[in-house]
């Protein structure tokens, strides 16, 4: 937290004053001055659990532990929040990465693991968190967008399904809700949202992998996401949902070929993101609306997010294109995550630029005092 | 031509063949006159689905684990409805090695989806790999498999984490080649397939020059997202044709025979390719 009354410079503490005329920055990087003058205190630096291997797939127990550790060793930036509970009564948590500030920030939401078998998806969410925290100090781009944006990251939404894919059936997709007296299990959570629910690309039969559930938002996992996003929707600028496989960045909609109102901009940003991704290893992602380049489907979370007003809504389908499919080798976790990181940060930076143009003034309380006095 | 389930009228066959320029080099735009032809956006799902159908045909017919191709990118696609017959796709696409991911050249193909039979495919690919090298690699695979004194038995290729033992790579390659036959037969304009995993494989040691395997393979079906389980019996003699018999959980026969697990009793219910063996 910032202590404005204190004359001592508090690191990582910035003020944004939208009503003041542009101020001249006298010292561009006060942090650097502080670093040079004070001895390094590593205990306050952002820490990642040293022995966590981000290039391996982790079972749910380890992900729970990881989330708690991440919050513990990065408590000034990260808080773990309760989202809801799964069918089998497991707690769903998301991580909030938020630079300490008085302001209400806008929000970037990213969820992973809606479909159990898409293991690269939770792996990416974990990687993303690690990268942000590890590079927060050294990367001005990250510090810049975190001035205005909070990141809400949900590493695994379909926890029951994920555990089931580890313990019983590697290629399980749905959640684990029982139907027909326990003779059939699972709703496809990505057909369960209230976006033209139950109309296209679904099955009403529980035994299908695309069973849309007994009604829109019939599943507790769906409701957990919906409740939070509904509550915060006026602050959410971007909804990202991570899947595999196919190498696509998908724009709304799946339930109709009618383009969304901001289609041109959505496509342009996605294409820029795909280009940034390709720079890393040459991996090519296709960009377009689900209904045109993939298949028609209703009830997807991405469609729902856009329909309730979140302007930038994308589905990512990560590597590969079918060679290994869902069972992507662990040695591809790193390159997949590295390239995808570039795409996601491209989108975040665009959103930051669009809604907070001209760059925020980076001021410390002492700096502000200096420059204000020069104006008076 | 092998692999065509329905006999083509000679005239149609001639039309097909005469419409194709010589296969030697990369080809310029298709010589068809417009009419009922529809240009497709290359990223259209129907185009990539049709390209994969053509690749399943090729991957099966080459009977060569070292030549397996995966789709890289569709460059050009057109489609024509042939009244009373079906829908025909004309495609140009680039490919990569299925196992090594390296550029494997571009292909021209036509895929005719029929109403009641499996698709009919014509495909011609530019050769980027050294023929001798391919032969050597296949020979290596073949000899490794043929010289086993104890039958190879394995499960989960790849394993849950995507790992494949080096010793199991040839098995994976053979499984893809054999599954390609199954996937070709099942592919339609609206249903596509990938081989997701080899659940189990068991070798049958033979005294002659062939290698013989029983597989259980899992196929991923799109857009239904279904995982199809198929029992596949395969015989490889290095050169085509690859002999495949299969039965999948969704097939009607499976339900008729109570013990789908028992290979012996299910033998008569398998879809056969290339007659008795």
Tab-separated table of N, CA and C in Angstrom, chain A residues 56-58 117-119 165-166 170-171 173 188 191 201 208-210 245 248 284 286-287 290-296 321-324 326-331, chain B residues 41-45 48-49 52 70-73 96-99 158-164 169 172 176 194-197 199 218 220 222-227:
chain	number	residue	atom	x	y	z
A	56	UNK	N	6.642	-28.737	-16.917
A	56	UNK	CA	6.050	-30.053	-16.657
A	56	UNK	C	4.566	-29.846	-16.419
A	57	UNK	N	3.779	-30.878	-16.654
A	57	UNK	CA	2.358	-30.800	-16.308
A	57	UNK	C	2.202	-31.151	-14.824
A	58	UNK	N	1.320	-30.411	-14.150
A	58	UNK	CA	1.138	-30.620	-12.710
A	58	UNK	C	-0.264	-31.064	-12.371
A	117	UNK	N	-9.049	-32.276	-20.708
A	117	UNK	CA	-7.925	-32.930	-21.391
A	117	UNK	C	-6.916	-31.968	-22.003
A	118	UNK	N	-7.257	-30.671	-21.984
A	118	UNK	CA	-6.391	-29.689	-22.648
A	118	UNK	C	-5.327	-29.202	-21.670
A	119	UNK	N	-4.425	-30.087	-21.311
A	119	UNK	CA	-3.466	-29.824	-20.236
A	119	UNK	C	-2.556	-28.629	-20.484
A	165	UNK	N	-8.985	-36.514	-15.541
A	165	UNK	CA	-8.109	-36.807	-16.688
A	165	UNK	C	-6.729	-37.256	-16.231
A	166	UNK	N	-6.343	-36.907	-15.031
A	166	UNK	CA	-5.083	-37.387	-14.473
A	166	UNK	C	-5.222	-38.802	-13.931
A	170	UNK	N	-7.500	-39.930	-19.568
A	170	UNK	CA	-6.694	-38.808	-20.046
A	170	UNK	C	-7.465	-37.904	-21.004
A	171	UNK	N	-8.382	-38.478	-21.779
A	171	UNK	CA	-9.074	-37.691	-22.801
A	171	UNK	C	-10.464	-37.224	-22.373
A	173	UNK	N	-13.240	-34.619	-21.199
A	173	UNK	CA	-13.414	-33.231	-21.623
A	173	UNK	C	-14.300	-32.415	-20.676
A	188	UNK	N	-20.507	-30.277	-20.962
A	188	UNK	CA	-19.451	-29.492	-21.606
A	188	UNK	C	-19.619	-28.055	-21.122
A	191	UNK	N	-20.356	-25.191	-23.450
A	191	UNK	CA	-21.645	-25.155	-24.144
A	191	UNK	C	-22.722	-24.769	-23.141
A	201	UNK	N	-24.599	-26.779	-32.496
A	201	UNK	CA	-23.337	-27.444	-32.160
A	201	UNK	C	-23.319	-28.039	-30.766
A	208	UNK	N	-22.947	-37.417	-24.820
A	208	UNK	CA	-22.152	-36.689	-25.810
A	208	UNK	C	-21.113	-35.806	-25.150
A	209	UNK	N	-19.995	-35.614	-25.831
A	209	UNK	CA	-18.938	-34.744	-25.332
A	209	UNK	C	-19.336	-33.276	-25.380
A	210	UNK	N	-20.381	-32.968	-26.146
A	210	UNK	CA	-20.816	-31.578	-26.243
A	210	UNK	C	-22.218	-31.401	-25.651
A	245	UNK	N	-6.815	-28.089	-29.047
A	245	UNK	CA	-5.667	-27.702	-29.827
A	245	UNK	C	-6.128	-27.089	-31.147
A	248	UNK	N	-5.370	-21.509	-33.056
A	248	UNK	CA	-6.287	-20.458	-33.501
A	248	UNK	C	-6.392	-19.364	-32.454
A	284	UNK	N	2.353	-20.875	-36.751
A	284	UNK	CA	1.317	-20.026	-37.328
A	284	UNK	C	-0.054	-20.338	-36.754
A	286	UNK	N	-4.186	-19.366	-36.941
A	286	UNK	CA	-5.202	-18.747	-37.790
A	286	UNK	C	-6.117	-17.890	-36.929
A	287	UNK	N	-6.613	-16.813	-37.537
A	287	UNK	CA	-7.448	-15.883	-36.803
A	287	UNK	C	-8.794	-15.769	-37.491
A	290	UNK	N	-15.185	-18.178	-34.744
A	290	UNK	CA	-15.381	-19.609	-34.559
A	290	UNK	C	-16.313	-20.185	-35.608
A	291	UNK	N	-17.420	-19.483	-35.850
A	291	UNK	CA	-18.428	-20.056	-36.752
A	291	UNK	C	-17.916	-20.175	-38.178
A	292	UNK	N	-16.929	-19.366	-38.541
A	292	UNK	CA	-16.441	-19.430	-39.911
A	292	UNK	C	-15.268	-20.386	-40.058
A	293	UNK	N	-14.340	-20.352	-39.115
A	293	UNK	CA	-13.169	-21.201	-39.345
A	293	UNK	C	-13.150	-22.493	-38.538
A	294	UNK	N	-14.022	-22.631	-37.576
A	294	UNK	CA	-13.980	-23.863	-36.785
A	294	UNK	C	-15.276	-24.646	-36.935
A	295	UNK	N	-16.229	-24.378	-36.113
A	295	UNK	CA	-17.549	-25.009	-36.243
A	295	UNK	C	-18.533	-24.165	-35.458
A	296	UNK	N	-19.785	-24.359	-35.763
A	296	UNK	CA	-20.804	-23.599	-35.043
A	296	UNK	C	-20.990	-24.189	-33.658
A	321	UNK	N	-1.535	-28.957	-34.151
A	321	UNK	CA	-2.607	-28.996	-35.152
A	321	UNK	C	-3.151	-30.402	-35.356
A	322	UNK	N	-2.771	-31.319	-34.463
A	322	UNK	CA	-3.355	-32.665	-34.560
A	322	UNK	C	-2.355	-33.796	-34.444
A	323	UNK	N	-1.074	-33.494	-34.612
A	323	UNK	CA	-0.062	-34.554	-34.513
A	323	UNK	C	-0.119	-35.232	-33.150
A	324	UNK	N	-0.058	-34.428	-32.090
A	324	UNK	CA	-0.201	-34.961	-30.730
A	324	UNK	C	-1.547	-34.571	-30.123
A	326	UNK	N	-4.368	-33.306	-27.988
A	326	UNK	CA	-4.518	-32.986	-26.578
A	326	UNK	C	-3.300	-33.404	-25.768
A	327	UNK	N	-2.628	-34.468	-26.243
A	327	UNK	CA	-1.514	-35.023	-25.472
A	327	UNK	C	-0.199	-34.406	-25.945
A	328	UNK	N	-0.110	-33.094	-25.801
A	328	UNK	CA	1.072	-32.356	-26.254
A	328	UNK	C	2.264	-32.706	-25.366
A	329	UNK	N	3.394	-33.091	-25.973
A	329	UNK	CA	4.552	-33.469	-25.161
A	329	UNK	C	4.990	-32.337	-24.245
A	330	UNK	N	5.425	-32.706	-23.051
A	330	UNK	CA	5.850	-31.724	-22.065
A	330	UNK	C	6.996	-30.860	-22.585
A	331	UNK	N	7.805	-31.409	-23.497
A	331	UNK	CA	8.917	-30.592	-23.997
A	331	UNK	C	8.440	-29.473	-24.920
B	41	UNK	N	-12.463	-19.700	-48.844
B	41	UNK	CA	-11.402	-19.095	-48.064
B	41	UNK	C	-10.515	-20.247	-47.574
B	42	UNK	N	-9.209	-20.160	-47.817
B	42	UNK	CA	-8.336	-21.261	-47.392
B	42	UNK	C	-8.429	-21.609	-45.909
B	43	UNK	N	-8.850	-20.667	-45.063
B	43	UNK	CA	-8.976	-21.031	-43.647
B	43	UNK	C	-10.331	-21.624	-43.305
B	44	UNK	N	-11.166	-21.785	-44.300
B	44	UNK	CA	-12.468	-22.417	-44.087
B	44	UNK	C	-12.267	-23.845	-43.571
B	45	UNK	N	-13.051	-24.187	-42.566
B	45	UNK	CA	-12.872	-25.499	-41.944
B	45	UNK	C	-13.114	-26.651	-42.914
B	48	UNK	N	-9.802	-27.367	-44.756
B	48	UNK	CA	-8.778	-28.127	-44.027
B	48	UNK	C	-9.252	-29.535	-43.719
B	49	UNK	N	-10.571	-29.692	-43.528
B	49	UNK	CA	-11.085	-31.035	-43.299
B	49	UNK	C	-10.887	-31.896	-44.536
B	52	UNK	N	-7.225	-32.842	-44.927
B	52	UNK	CA	-6.881	-33.951	-44.038
B	52	UNK	C	-7.420	-35.275	-44.555
B	70	UNK	N	1.477	-34.396	-42.327
B	70	UNK	CA	0.437	-33.655	-41.626
B	70	UNK	C	0.188	-32.370	-42.410
B	71	UNK	N	-0.997	-31.822	-42.253
B	71	UNK	CA	-1.339	-30.586	-42.969
B	71	UNK	C	-0.612	-29.406	-42.353
B	72	UNK	N	-0.037	-28.587	-43.220
B	72	UNK	CA	0.536	-27.345	-42.720
B	72	UNK	C	-0.435	-26.201	-42.995
B	73	UNK	N	-0.681	-25.947	-44.255
B	73	UNK	CA	-1.576	-24.839	-44.579
B	73	UNK	C	-2.271	-25.057	-45.914
B	96	UNK	N	3.815	-31.101	-43.739
B	96	UNK	CA	5.055	-31.308	-43.008
B	96	UNK	C	5.112	-32.763	-42.553
B	97	UNK	N	6.315	-33.218	-42.256
B	97	UNK	CA	6.474	-34.588	-41.781
B	97	UNK	C	5.694	-34.772	-40.496
B	98	UNK	N	4.907	-35.838	-40.410
B	98	UNK	CA	4.046	-36.040	-39.241
B	98	UNK	C	4.874	-36.157	-37.977
B	99	UNK	N	5.968	-36.905	-38.091
B	99	UNK	CA	6.773	-37.170	-36.895
B	99	UNK	C	7.849	-36.106	-36.682
B	158	UNK	N	1.253	-41.756	-27.340
B	158	UNK	CA	2.149	-41.323	-26.282
B	158	UNK	C	1.529	-41.516	-24.893
B	159	UNK	N	2.342	-41.370	-23.849
B	159	UNK	CA	1.783	-41.449	-22.495
B	159	UNK	C	1.046	-40.141	-22.187
B	160	UNK	N	0.504	-40.041	-20.979
B	160	UNK	CA	-0.306	-38.864	-20.651
B	160	UNK	C	0.429	-37.541	-20.817
B	161	UNK	N	1.742	-37.590	-20.690
B	161	UNK	CA	2.520	-36.360	-20.781
B	161	UNK	C	3.076	-36.123	-22.176
B	162	UNK	N	2.634	-36.935	-23.137
B	162	UNK	CA	3.053	-36.731	-24.516
B	162	UNK	C	4.373	-37.385	-24.870
B	163	UNK	N	4.926	-38.176	-23.962
B	163	UNK	CA	6.203	-38.828	-24.253
B	163	UNK	C	6.012	-40.100	-25.057
B	164	UNK	N	6.937	-40.306	-26.013
B	164	UNK	CA	6.962	-41.564	-26.749
B	164	UNK	C	8.379	-42.127	-26.650
B	169	UNK	N	8.450	-45.439	-31.377
B	169	UNK	CA	8.148	-44.543	-32.507
B	169	UNK	C	7.649	-45.292	-33.748
B	172	UNK	N	4.097	-46.189	-33.292
B	172	UNK	CA	3.224	-45.021	-33.424
B	172	UNK	C	3.006	-44.704	-34.894
B	176	UNK	N	-0.504	-44.773	-36.985
B	176	UNK	CA	-1.055	-43.645	-37.738
B	176	UNK	C	-1.396	-44.073	-39.161
B	194	UNK	N	-8.579	-37.171	-36.071
B	194	UNK	CA	-7.142	-37.271	-35.800
B	194	UNK	C	-6.927	-38.464	-34.901
B	195	UNK	N	-5.736	-39.081	-35.003
B	195	UNK	CA	-5.455	-40.170	-34.084
B	195	UNK	C	-4.920	-39.564	-32.797
B	196	UNK	N	-5.621	-39.782	-31.706
B	196	UNK	CA	-5.258	-39.139	-30.451
B	196	UNK	C	-4.226	-39.936	-29.655
B	197	UNK	N	-4.383	-41.255	-29.643
B	197	UNK	CA	-3.475	-42.064	-28.830
B	197	UNK	C	-3.594	-43.530	-29.210
B	199	UNK	N	-3.851	-46.771	-27.492
B	199	UNK	CA	-4.156	-47.187	-26.128
B	199	UNK	C	-3.395	-48.469	-25.792
B	218	UNK	N	-7.309	-44.597	-30.248
B	218	UNK	CA	-8.349	-43.615	-29.928
B	218	UNK	C	-8.310	-42.528	-30.988
B	220	UNK	N	-9.879	-38.902	-32.353
B	220	UNK	CA	-10.606	-37.702	-31.945
B	220	UNK	C	-11.453	-37.240	-33.117
B	222	UNK	N	-14.044	-34.551	-34.836
B	222	UNK	CA	-14.524	-33.161	-34.740
B	222	UNK	C	-15.678	-32.975	-35.730
B	223	UNK	N	-16.637	-32.097	-35.495
B	223	UNK	CA	-16.729	-31.211	-34.337
B	223	UNK	C	-17.450	-31.817	-33.139
B	224	UNK	N	-17.788	-33.117	-33.202
B	224	UNK	CA	-18.520	-33.713	-32.090
B	224	UNK	C	-17.675	-33.820	-30.824
B	225	UNK	N	-16.339	-33.751	-30.979
B	225	UNK	CA	-15.392	-33.872	-29.865
B	225	UNK	C	-15.351	-35.278	-29.276
B	226	UNK	N	-15.987	-36.198	-29.976
B	226	UNK	CA	-16.046	-37.567	-29.479
B	226	UNK	C	-14.688	-38.251	-29.579
B	227	UNK	N	-14.427	-39.160	-28.657
B	227	UNK	CA	-13.263	-40.025	-28.766
B	227	UNK	C	-13.764	-41.404	-29.164
